[in-house]
XYZ file of C-alpha atoms in Angstrom:
727
model
C -19.285 -28.095 14.452
C -17.514 -26.441 11.591
C -20.265 -27.341 9.227
C -22.610 -25.584 11.852
C -20.666 -22.328 11.473
C -20.180 -22.460 7.734
C -23.827 -22.295 7.733
C -23.976 -19.483 10.162
C -21.483 -17.475 8.138
C -23.676 -18.303 5.087
C -26.743 -17.099 6.629
C -25.216 -13.789 7.972
C -23.675 -13.152 4.286
C -27.111 -11.881 3.349
C -27.435 -9.347 6.106
C -24.830 -6.707 5.499
C -26.307 -4.647 8.730
C -24.739 -7.908 10.557
C -21.465 -7.598 8.891
C -18.244 -6.276 9.862
C -15.063 -5.768 7.709
C -11.975 -4.961 9.518
C -8.460 -5.286 9.746
C -5.844 -5.641 12.221
C -2.559 -2.803 11.814
C 0.144 -2.139 13.828
C 3.967 -1.753 13.807
C 6.049 -4.935 13.645
C 6.445 -7.219 16.569
C 3.660 -5.590 18.374
C 1.818 -8.680 18.424
C -0.627 -8.663 15.917
C -0.661 -12.134 14.558
C -0.815 -13.684 18.356
C -4.011 -11.017 18.933
C -5.755 -12.254 15.381
C -5.038 -15.934 16.941
C -7.100 -15.054 20.016
C -9.711 -13.557 18.088
C -9.885 -16.801 16.111
C -10.287 -19.030 19.115
C -12.601 -17.084 20.517
C -14.536 -17.670 17.560
C -14.126 -21.379 18.198
C -11.437 -21.882 15.177
C -8.169 -23.047 16.897
C -7.599 -24.300 20.344
C -7.808 -21.788 23.253
C -4.049 -23.363 24.239
C -2.617 -22.523 21.092
C -3.906 -19.041 20.614
C -0.962 -16.696 20.480
C 1.210 -19.897 19.626
C -0.316 -21.630 16.567
C 0.334 -18.215 14.195
C -2.864 -19.547 12.433
C -2.702 -16.499 10.115
C 1.209 -17.307 9.427
C 1.254 -20.106 7.337
C 4.000 -19.429 5.248
C 6.951 -21.168 6.629
C 9.119 -18.087 6.145
C 6.988 -16.092 8.208
C 6.735 -18.558 11.224
C 11.227 -18.927 10.818
C 11.296 -15.187 10.859
C 8.906 -14.269 13.340
C 6.862 -11.789 11.204
C 4.036 -11.740 9.097
C 4.703 -11.212 5.514
C 1.096 -11.800 3.583
C -2.103 -10.155 4.555
C -4.330 -13.401 5.475
C -8.118 -13.174 5.438
C -10.575 -15.180 7.807
C -14.529 -15.160 8.516
C -16.171 -15.635 11.802
C -19.114 -15.532 13.860
C -19.477 -13.353 17.129
C -22.733 -13.081 19.196
C -23.311 -9.321 20.923
C -26.220 -8.724 22.860
C -28.066 -11.767 21.607
C -27.376 -11.031 17.944
C -24.863 -12.981 15.856
C -22.675 -11.267 13.612
C -20.170 -12.062 11.049
C -16.878 -10.602 11.325
C -14.364 -10.752 8.192
C -10.884 -10.155 9.339
C -7.799 -9.516 7.513
C -4.337 -9.835 9.474
C -1.975 -7.288 7.797
C 2.229 -7.116 8.011
C 3.696 -5.024 10.326
C 7.095 -4.416 8.455
C 7.560 -1.369 6.320
C 8.881 -3.423 3.094
C 5.061 -5.085 3.350
C 3.217 -2.150 3.113
C 1.928 -2.868 -0.026
C -0.430 -5.805 1.443
C -1.427 -3.062 4.160
C -2.440 -0.549 1.196
C -4.505 -3.414 -0.686
C -5.912 -4.508 2.473
C -7.497 -1.325 3.483
C -9.358 -0.918 0.289
C -11.316 -4.393 1.193
C -12.302 -3.020 5.096
C -14.300 -0.341 6.714
C -12.705 -0.653 9.806
C -9.117 -0.896 11.633
C -8.010 -1.952 15.031
C -4.614 -0.338 15.468
C -2.760 -2.552 17.830
C -0.183 -0.491 19.863
C 2.752 -1.935 22.338
C 2.108 -0.612 25.950
C 6.089 -0.192 26.311
C 6.713 1.234 23.019
C 4.146 3.353 22.234
C 3.156 4.786 18.716
C 5.970 3.893 16.602
C 6.783 5.049 12.801
C 4.963 2.129 11.250
C 1.798 2.729 13.657
C 2.017 5.950 11.623
C 1.931 4.851 8.449
C -0.767 1.794 8.335
C -2.907 4.706 10.413
C -2.056 7.101 7.188
C -3.276 4.529 4.866
C -6.075 3.575 6.952
C -7.153 7.170 6.815
C -6.203 7.833 3.180
C -8.889 4.567 2.356
C -11.621 6.338 4.998
C -11.010 3.099 6.953
C -12.211 4.008 10.483
C -9.876 3.099 13.465
C -10.155 1.848 16.961
C -7.111 1.525 19.421
C -6.107 -1.791 21.262
C -3.189 -1.338 23.917
C -1.252 -4.873 23.877
C 1.111 -6.238 25.917
C 0.126 -4.673 29.256
C 1.519 -7.598 30.971
C 5.115 -6.184 30.350
C 4.055 -3.064 32.098
C 2.873 -4.965 35.174
C 5.726 -7.853 35.600
C 8.746 -5.933 33.596
C 8.709 -2.247 33.741
C 6.621 -2.448 37.149
C 4.400 0.641 36.857
C 2.275 1.367 39.710
C -1.993 2.027 38.676
C -1.285 5.555 38.089
C 1.493 5.403 36.080
C -0.138 3.150 33.979
C -2.948 5.106 33.541
C -0.426 8.104 32.484
C 1.221 5.736 30.105
C -2.321 4.799 28.340
C -3.324 8.396 28.299
C -0.318 9.180 26.592
C -0.924 6.517 23.856
C -4.599 7.725 23.275
C -3.349 11.238 22.846
C -0.802 10.574 20.510
C -2.907 8.418 18.252
C -5.739 10.971 18.435
C -2.891 13.796 17.332
C -2.227 11.560 14.726
C -5.778 11.391 13.431
C -6.178 14.992 13.669
C -3.426 15.352 11.490
C -3.654 12.872 9.093
C -7.377 12.343 8.622
C -9.916 14.221 6.104
C -11.623 17.499 7.690
C -15.030 16.198 8.435
C -13.228 12.952 10.195
C -10.757 14.797 12.393
C -12.674 14.686 15.661
C -15.479 12.420 14.943
C -13.014 9.478 14.424
C -10.930 10.231 17.773
C -10.995 7.443 20.073
C -11.484 7.481 23.664
C -11.585 5.147 26.922
C -15.057 6.517 27.874
C -16.844 5.605 24.754
C -15.273 2.196 24.593
C -13.343 2.830 21.246
C -10.299 1.872 23.264
C -9.493 -1.659 24.806
C -5.810 -2.962 26.353
C -4.934 -6.208 27.598
C -2.154 -9.068 26.807
C -2.878 -10.987 23.149
C -0.493 -13.462 24.718
C -2.399 -14.103 27.941
C -5.491 -13.981 26.088
C -7.082 -11.428 28.092
C -8.512 -7.836 27.367
C -10.337 -4.922 28.708
C -12.698 -1.754 27.955
C -14.342 0.651 29.799
C -17.923 -0.879 29.064
C -16.907 -3.870 29.734
C -15.467 -2.989 32.911
C -18.655 -1.518 33.803
C -20.491 -4.643 32.712
C -18.435 -7.315 34.398
C -17.866 -5.000 37.311
C -14.250 -5.995 36.742
C -11.199 -3.186 38.127
C -7.767 -2.687 36.963
C -6.722 -3.732 40.341
C -7.813 -7.119 39.820
C -5.614 -7.427 36.966
C -2.490 -6.406 38.884
C -3.295 -8.630 41.590
C -3.482 -11.641 39.335
C -0.102 -11.290 38.102
C 1.286 -10.144 41.752
C -0.035 -13.038 43.343
C 2.324 -15.601 41.683
C 2.421 -18.724 39.953
C -0.756 -19.514 37.066
C -3.094 -17.082 38.715
C -3.080 -14.782 35.674
C -3.996 -17.456 33.768
C -7.889 -17.114 35.143
C -7.908 -13.460 33.588
C -8.580 -15.300 30.350
C -11.780 -16.717 31.368
C -12.748 -13.414 33.262
C -12.541 -10.906 30.651
C -11.891 -12.581 27.159
C -9.749 -10.932 24.692
C -12.097 -11.680 21.653
C -14.970 -10.901 23.272
C -13.850 -7.525 24.329
C -12.604 -6.696 21.234
C -15.181 -7.858 18.806
C -17.533 -6.094 21.234
C -15.677 -2.881 20.280
C -15.688 -3.543 16.704
C -19.593 -4.235 16.381
C -20.183 -0.939 18.358
C -17.596 1.198 16.791
C -16.720 0.101 13.251
C -19.372 0.424 10.226
C -21.352 -2.173 8.315
C -20.952 -2.021 4.632
C -24.282 -0.288 3.787
C -23.421 2.553 6.066
C -19.015 2.665 5.347
C -19.588 2.833 1.130
C -22.442 5.883 1.490
C -18.745 8.037 2.450
C -16.073 5.416 1.343
C -17.202 4.978 -2.435
C -16.870 8.654 -3.596
C -13.059 8.646 -2.134
C -12.302 5.450 -4.180
C -14.349 5.414 -7.106
C -14.155 8.076 -9.646
C -17.181 6.900 -11.901
C -20.856 8.655 -12.066
C -22.195 8.443 -8.573
C -25.820 9.173 -10.429
C -25.337 5.968 -12.864
C -27.030 2.744 -12.065
C -23.549 1.495 -10.705
C -22.701 4.614 -8.917
C -26.117 3.944 -6.927
C -25.605 0.301 -6.109
C -21.741 0.935 -5.174
C -23.349 3.812 -2.814
C -26.281 1.655 -1.573
C -24.460 -1.462 -1.361
C -27.303 -2.880 -3.303
C -27.446 -7.021 -3.519
C -29.777 -6.475 -6.591
C -27.514 -3.914 -8.801
C -24.468 -4.535 -11.133
C -21.752 -6.667 -9.631
C -18.637 -4.712 -8.660
C -15.653 -6.575 -7.205
C -12.323 -5.354 -6.281
C -9.618 -7.350 -6.113
C -6.996 -6.944 -3.039
C -4.610 -9.974 -3.176
C -3.811 -12.830 -5.267
C -3.013 -15.984 -3.667
C -1.805 -19.014 -5.891
C -3.498 -22.085 -4.402
C -1.838 -25.772 -5.563
C -5.109 -26.988 -6.630
C -7.394 -24.451 -7.474
C -4.657 -22.319 -9.283
C -4.768 -18.211 -8.952
C -7.546 -17.563 -6.200
C -8.123 -13.285 -6.087
C -9.400 -12.378 -2.960
C -11.258 -8.714 -2.383
C -14.546 -7.160 -1.604
C -17.662 -7.045 -3.078
C -19.085 -3.518 -3.248
C -22.348 -4.145 -5.010
C -24.429 -6.810 -6.844
C -24.074 -10.613 -6.325
C -21.708 -13.276 -7.501
C -22.650 -16.911 -8.399
C -20.696 -19.437 -9.311
C -20.477 -19.974 -13.176
C -21.244 -16.120 -13.982
C -19.821 -14.352 -16.826
C -17.820 -11.685 -15.189
C -15.923 -8.469 -17.118
C -12.245 -7.118 -15.916
C -12.163 -3.787 -16.603
C -8.406 -3.297 -16.454
C -7.610 -6.641 -18.496
C -10.631 -5.696 -21.312
C -12.359 -9.381 -21.156
C -14.856 -11.650 -20.027
C -14.343 -14.464 -17.928
C -16.343 -17.152 -16.304
C -16.389 -17.474 -12.459
C -15.530 -21.506 -11.581
C -15.518 -20.898 -7.630
C -17.037 -18.481 -5.131
C -15.630 -18.916 -1.536
C -15.320 -17.300 1.759
C -11.982 -17.772 4.209
C -11.238 -19.652 7.391
C -7.428 -18.939 7.827
C -5.876 -21.240 5.039
C -8.728 -23.023 4.286
C -11.521 -21.894 1.463
C -15.033 -22.990 1.671
C -17.091 -22.951 -1.327
C -20.313 -21.176 -1.807
C -22.984 -20.937 -4.522
C -23.170 -17.189 -4.704
C -22.433 -14.469 -2.448
C -23.961 -10.760 -2.081
C -21.977 -7.305 -1.576
C -20.714 -6.313 1.364
C -18.575 -9.257 1.674
C -14.703 -10.537 1.483
C -14.541 -13.008 -0.689
C -12.289 -15.303 -3.069
C -13.133 -16.090 -6.734
C -11.642 -18.597 -8.953
C -11.522 -18.178 -12.596
C -9.948 -14.556 -13.177
C -7.606 -15.741 -15.534
C -3.991 -13.817 -15.380
C -5.913 -11.090 -12.969
C -3.691 -8.542 -11.152
C -4.540 -6.844 -7.538
C -6.202 -3.729 -7.843
C -8.417 -5.303 -11.177
C -12.014 -4.295 -10.981
C -14.464 -7.313 -12.182
C -18.070 -6.465 -12.981
C -20.878 -7.665 -14.460
C -21.182 -4.908 -16.929
C -18.167 -2.708 -18.176
C -17.754 0.161 -15.581
C -15.188 2.617 -14.597
C -12.723 0.999 -12.891
C -12.230 1.708 -8.991
C -9.261 3.990 -8.159
C -5.595 2.174 -7.738
C -4.944 1.902 -4.202
C -1.430 3.990 -3.979
C 0.924 2.765 -1.418
C 2.768 5.999 0.311
C 6.347 4.304 -0.871
C 7.329 3.627 -4.047
C 9.994 0.648 -4.771
C 13.370 2.156 -4.675
C 15.908 -1.016 -4.470
C 16.155 -3.253 -7.487
C 18.294 -6.475 -8.152
C 18.599 -8.173 -11.331
C 17.494 -12.083 -11.038
C 18.839 -14.717 -13.178
C 18.213 -18.616 -13.117
C 21.248 -20.702 -12.643
C 20.435 -23.118 -15.590
C 19.721 -21.457 -18.801
C 17.152 -23.752 -19.224
C 14.652 -22.809 -16.266
C 14.543 -19.280 -17.877
C 11.004 -20.012 -18.948
C 9.967 -21.167 -15.702
C 11.769 -18.115 -13.976
C 9.637 -15.687 -16.025
C 6.344 -17.307 -14.887
C 7.378 -17.302 -11.566
C 8.227 -13.422 -11.976
C 5.120 -12.820 -13.263
C 3.207 -14.800 -10.462
C 5.496 -12.386 -7.718
C 4.425 -9.207 -9.316
C 0.806 -10.247 -9.073
C 0.904 -11.730 -5.552
C 3.049 -8.537 -4.564
C 1.557 -5.363 -5.595
C 4.540 -3.390 -4.337
C 7.346 -5.566 -5.924
C 7.999 -4.387 -9.805
C 8.954 -6.692 -12.136
C 10.648 -6.011 -15.067
C 11.209 -8.436 -17.734
C 13.599 -6.921 -20.755
C 12.811 -9.141 -23.826
C 15.496 -7.280 -25.263
C 18.616 -7.578 -22.960
C 17.916 -10.689 -21.670
C 18.037 -9.172 -18.286
C 15.045 -9.621 -15.393
C 14.412 -6.774 -12.717
C 12.841 -7.182 -9.471
C 12.208 -3.966 -7.552
C 10.804 -3.531 -4.299
C 10.724 -1.369 -0.697
C 13.914 -2.503 0.707
C 16.388 -5.278 0.952
C 14.558 -7.244 3.388
C 11.155 -7.519 1.008
C 13.297 -8.474 -1.857
C 15.222 -10.943 0.484
C 12.145 -12.842 1.134
C 10.943 -12.957 -2.254
C 14.608 -14.481 -3.485
C 14.060 -16.980 -0.650
C 10.155 -17.887 -1.764
C 11.538 -18.384 -5.281
C 13.911 -20.748 -3.953
C 12.173 -22.883 -1.535
C 8.426 -22.699 -2.626
C 8.832 -22.418 -5.932
C 12.084 -24.878 -5.995
C 14.298 -22.735 -8.518
C 17.940 -22.058 -8.080
C 18.390 -18.575 -9.033
C 21.346 -16.155 -9.008
C 20.775 -12.212 -8.212
C 22.995 -9.252 -8.504
C 23.721 -6.767 -5.769
C 21.171 -3.977 -5.044
C 20.843 -0.854 -7.022
C 18.877 2.199 -6.068
C 16.551 3.212 -8.534
C 17.097 6.717 -9.212
C 14.434 9.790 -10.653
C 15.420 12.516 -13.685
C 13.498 16.036 -13.330
C 14.597 19.222 -14.483
C 14.975 22.535 -12.987
C 13.740 25.509 -15.421
C 11.451 26.126 -18.544
C 12.862 24.768 -21.940
C 12.416 26.646 -25.501
C 10.451 25.363 -28.051
C 11.808 21.790 -29.929
C 10.848 20.559 -32.868
C 10.505 16.670 -33.046
C 10.490 15.459 -36.718
C 8.852 12.123 -38.335
C 11.228 9.943 -40.012
C 9.452 10.514 -43.151
C 9.681 14.230 -42.624
C 6.056 14.883 -43.021
C 5.005 15.449 -39.348
C 6.550 17.956 -36.963
C 5.486 18.279 -33.040
C 6.634 21.372 -31.014
C 7.137 20.543 -27.568
C 8.076 23.020 -24.357
C 9.165 21.258 -20.685
C 8.760 23.224 -17.510
C 8.916 21.721 -14.017
C 5.694 20.380 -12.801
C 4.114 22.687 -9.621
C 4.473 21.489 -6.192
C 0.987 21.213 -4.958
C 0.215 19.255 -8.110
C 2.509 16.877 -7.990
C 2.080 16.281 -4.262
C -1.450 15.786 -5.283
C -0.692 13.181 -7.733
C 1.846 11.474 -5.460
C -1.092 11.341 -2.356
C -3.676 9.960 -4.998
C -5.847 12.872 -4.680
C -5.274 13.254 -8.175
C -5.477 9.578 -9.988
C -2.788 8.725 -12.595
C -4.306 8.271 -16.049
C -5.070 9.613 -19.531
C -7.935 11.986 -18.651
C -11.196 12.125 -20.751
C -14.088 14.832 -21.324
C -16.328 12.842 -18.524
C -13.379 13.059 -16.027
C -15.264 15.933 -14.128
C -14.310 15.055 -10.685
C -10.331 15.527 -11.727
C -11.016 18.546 -13.506
C -12.850 19.999 -10.256
C -9.770 19.181 -7.962
C -7.299 20.503 -10.583
C -9.375 23.840 -10.412
C -9.140 23.397 -6.695
C -5.252 23.414 -6.437
C -5.314 26.612 -8.751
C -5.409 26.019 -12.439
C -7.119 27.871 -14.601
C -10.618 25.798 -15.817
C -9.957 26.141 -19.397
C -6.083 24.928 -18.903
C -7.063 22.155 -16.659
C -9.097 20.833 -19.890
C -6.044 20.862 -21.612
C -4.314 18.056 -19.664
C -4.459 14.868 -21.181
C -2.486 12.563 -19.690
C -1.282 12.146 -15.802
C 1.638 9.498 -15.684
C 3.815 8.811 -13.196
C 4.294 12.211 -11.590
C 4.440 13.810 -14.910
C 1.681 15.839 -16.931
C 1.111 16.187 -20.539
C -0.814 19.302 -21.840
C -1.873 19.701 -25.063
C -1.861 23.603 -26.049
C -2.362 23.073 -29.534
C -5.488 25.112 -31.407
C -7.172 24.465 -34.343
C -5.384 20.998 -35.652
C -7.562 19.322 -37.837
C -6.118 15.623 -37.042
C -4.858 15.969 -33.696
C -7.902 13.658 -32.235
C -6.215 10.739 -34.414
C -2.689 11.104 -32.857
C -3.085 12.373 -29.675
C -3.419 8.723 -28.210
C 0.215 8.186 -29.991
C 1.352 11.411 -28.689
C 0.612 10.215 -24.972
C 2.187 6.793 -25.555
C 5.702 8.689 -27.071
C 5.183 10.643 -23.690
C 5.222 7.731 -21.423
C 8.022 6.076 -23.427
C 10.297 8.930 -22.304
C 8.584 9.588 -18.673
C 9.679 5.615 -17.948
C 13.552 6.752 -19.097
C 15.015 10.207 -19.202
C 18.123 11.752 -21.076
C 20.704 11.491 -18.490
C 20.791 7.786 -17.572
C 17.203 6.597 -19.033
C 15.843 6.790 -15.505
C 12.027 7.541 -14.451
C 11.153 11.182 -15.144
C 9.463 12.784 -12.393
C 7.603 15.988 -11.519
C 8.047 17.312 -15.204
C 5.374 19.164 -17.243
C 5.390 18.509 -20.856
C 3.464 21.169 -23.059
C 2.627 20.059 -26.634
C 2.608 23.661 -28.141
C 2.186 22.892 -32.005
C 1.932 20.560 -34.662
C 2.036 19.974 -38.358
C 0.345 16.437 -39.678
C 0.037 15.144 -42.946
C -3.076 15.035 -44.275
C -3.073 11.407 -45.204
C -3.759 8.951 -42.176
C -0.947 6.576 -43.435
C 1.470 8.819 -43.351
C 1.038 9.658 -39.845
C 1.054 6.251 -38.130
C 2.788 5.394 -34.889
C 6.006 4.141 -36.386
C 5.986 8.320 -37.458
C 4.232 9.794 -34.518
C 6.476 7.812 -31.619
C 10.156 9.082 -32.516
C 9.037 12.401 -33.372
C 7.298 12.929 -30.379
C 10.258 11.093 -28.290
C 12.769 13.316 -30.071
C 11.079 16.401 -29.497
C 10.443 16.106 -25.601
C 13.730 14.586 -25.185
C 15.495 17.779 -26.903
C 12.988 20.135 -24.679
C 14.415 18.069 -21.628
C 18.455 18.590 -22.161
C 17.695 22.794 -22.489
C 15.646 22.284 -19.352
C 18.752 21.726 -17.173
C 18.265 17.816 -16.242
C 19.203 16.597 -12.832
C 19.194 13.268 -11.214
C 17.092 12.902 -8.124
C 17.766 10.418 -5.334
C 15.712 8.336 -3.204
C 16.091 9.218 0.556
C 14.485 7.851 3.510
C 13.678 9.311 6.884
C 14.048 6.838 9.323
C 13.925 6.052 13.640
C 16.356 4.244 15.145
C 15.580 2.872 18.491
C 18.689 1.735 20.583
C 20.101 1.954 24.324
C 21.830 5.497 25.459
C 25.309 4.283 25.576
C 25.345 3.734 21.683
C 24.504 7.441 20.965
C 28.000 8.211 19.697
C 28.335 4.989 17.446
C 25.263 5.699 15.748
C 25.931 9.042 15.330
C 29.229 8.247 13.605
C 27.284 5.519 11.468
C 24.922 8.139 10.165
C 27.339 10.758 9.101
C 29.430 8.323 7.491
C 26.769 7.467 5.221
C 25.969 11.009 4.360
C 22.914 11.208 6.597
C 21.675 13.985 8.471
C 20.590 13.686 12.133
C 17.033 15.379 12.255
C 16.271 15.135 15.791
C 17.113 12.832 18.642
C 15.409 12.077 22.068
C 16.984 10.639 25.458
C 14.625 8.666 27.529
C 15.141 6.336 30.529
C 14.157 3.425 28.500
C 16.835 4.247 25.743
C 17.435 6.427 22.519
C 15.293 7.544 19.943
C 16.744 9.083 16.648
C 15.497 10.707 13.984
C 17.729 10.722 10.600
C 17.441 11.394 7.037
C 20.086 9.014 4.718
C 20.176 8.327 1.287
C 19.134 5.002 0.072
C 22.072 4.343 -2.021
C 23.850 4.442 1.524
C 21.794 2.156 3.262
C 22.075 -0.934 1.847
C 23.442 -3.287 4.297
C 22.682 -0.360 7.345
C 20.623 -3.024 9.453
C 23.562 -5.531 9.980
C 25.796 -2.231 10.363
C 23.560 -0.711 13.188
C 23.720 -4.399 14.742
C 27.116 -4.589 15.171
C 27.177 -0.783 15.851
C 24.728 -1.411 18.995
C 25.847 -4.568 20.358
C 22.654 -6.651 18.260
C 20.411 -3.811 20.379
C 19.638 -1.204 17.694
C 16.856 -1.227 15.185
C 15.596 1.210 12.657
C 12.166 2.159 10.992
C 10.957 3.859 8.129
C 8.923 7.027 8.800
C 9.162 8.675 5.380
C 10.941 8.919 1.979
C 10.783 11.177 -0.473
C 13.289 12.094 -4.044
C 15.924 15.113 -3.197
C 18.514 16.195 -5.856
C 21.809 14.439 -5.573
C 24.568 16.683 -4.385
C 26.618 18.482 -7.475
C 29.957 16.539 -6.821
C 27.915 13.140 -7.384
C 26.052 13.861 -10.032
C 28.356 12.937 -13.009
C 29.825 10.361 -11.094
C 26.423 8.102 -10.653
C 25.147 9.381 -14.381
C 28.061 7.040 -15.472
C 27.645 4.299 -13.289
C 24.441 3.914 -14.511
C 24.985 4.134 -17.900
C 27.977 1.760 -17.851
C 25.814 -0.586 -15.894
C 22.734 -0.134 -18.977
C 25.266 -0.424 -21.481
C 24.377 3.312 -22.720
C 27.002 5.583 -24.536
C 28.912 7.421 -21.684
C 29.029 11.054 -22.943
C 25.587 12.022 -25.066
C 22.671 12.631 -23.522
C 20.320 10.323 -24.611
C 18.023 11.676 -27.347
C 16.697 8.870 -29.369
């Protein structure tokens, strides 16, 4: 039976019109994995009795123990609709914000997403975050309202009240789409009951309904309510009467685009190369005969095959044994295996055309986001996550002899988890691991201990700050150690709209070349003069380097080194060696030695760093701290306790709503004060409160705390306590 399914999958892979690449995305605990189990059961991959209990896509022990999805899991399945068979490639993504990086990467590989929403809780902060990530990647949404059985059995709503609840959820989602979606999709991608882009049901009880399905089968909502009110096991008949997988997969086939349709509008958004080139045309048309272009969205370590790079093939065909080029790693490798997914299983195939989600073995030391192609090409844009890592811990092996093993494991972790940042400092011997929040770091530590069987010691969580400037500086000189080269710099705060465009990913963070026309056009749209835009040489971590020099003969030979020096300063500023943000560095002039031997990296880099750092000191540098806007849900009687908790943590109450079912509070809090917030909130609300991340930004640290925090960071890093860091 399984063999037969594999053969079907192999046949359908060749027909892009019959492929749908989709993900399931939702707020934590809204029932995504149970929902995905149902789809697998419908496709005959797990038994129907186990659907919703097997957690087939949560195959990590810690996922089942914590009851949450941590990794995105891939699976391919076949579904019959109107007499035709379709191949559905599904990626189940995590809902918890700490694992949002997996959602961002998964969205790159798919063209449609099922936004799953709990009928009782409605649209939640994470629903908005995952939808924002989907729309940013031009992934088309449809809506599934889950846990309808709870409205009938627990909340005991009448059919009219239930319809009101559904209408509110649909309207809320459409308002979000109107607010977040790019201009041409604000109306086009709204969901509606009439056209069947909305379905509702219970993943736990394996049934679902949509308007077209109700008309086709003659089922009404009253039938559903009666089945629950009849008592006993009567409701179990619903799974046979209107099976969830049938309703949902029909919605997917009708409303989600196939790869050929989707790539026409998605490619210009996610690939900034020349669309008229051979590669550009192959990408736009999803052409199996064009040059191959594959994007890695996830890396899984398989104990037999080693690193398996999962991702989407956007153009061309890949075969076992092909020689391919890794564009970021800049090296050629040979593909050892090409495979498709069935949950935790990989099935080997000889070749696969574009439009499919695949697993490749043989990409040595690959990272997520890598573009793998048959010939050298401009890589795909990095899929930028909405939030950045803001909590860091030091991590060490308990036994010194295990240090090499730890470094190996940390490199692996950095590959498997795109939002985890690992810093291995050879000089100080300190290993740092940064993530979205405490939970993410806890899970990683736990996996190192259990999966990788390594005893580790971790330090207390540290918050990552940023440094920026408050005004334009004077002109400052940086001299090379041999005194033969001089560089003159001015720094000023970067314009708000440019900074926002970099942060949102509209403008890529890269070293700009003359041929990057699309980026220059974008800069001009944001109000920069065409001549000025072309002087921008490097965009790095929210900072910009401008080359405003004129007539310098050898500038072309040293400009790459100037960019290196600029990036080194951007990685560690003058107050506490924390990363710079929102700074524009302008190279005003330079004097270079005639002889190339006297202007090598050993001369240029120190001069560039010195010039920029002196200018930063003059521009009134300040520390910015990460703040998170969070939504707290709790019963009404704990209002006083929660307000006190927020005030004690330098928090700000932004909004408070009381409803019958409880209290919703929106608050802004510094991340530094949020360490341990989850347990404090639990004790303040007798275990009944929970919080979710809505947004994250950096704001100026209050004046009274500036010196104290700078001192603390310097002590921790072993820097001199009093003077700015200028070397």
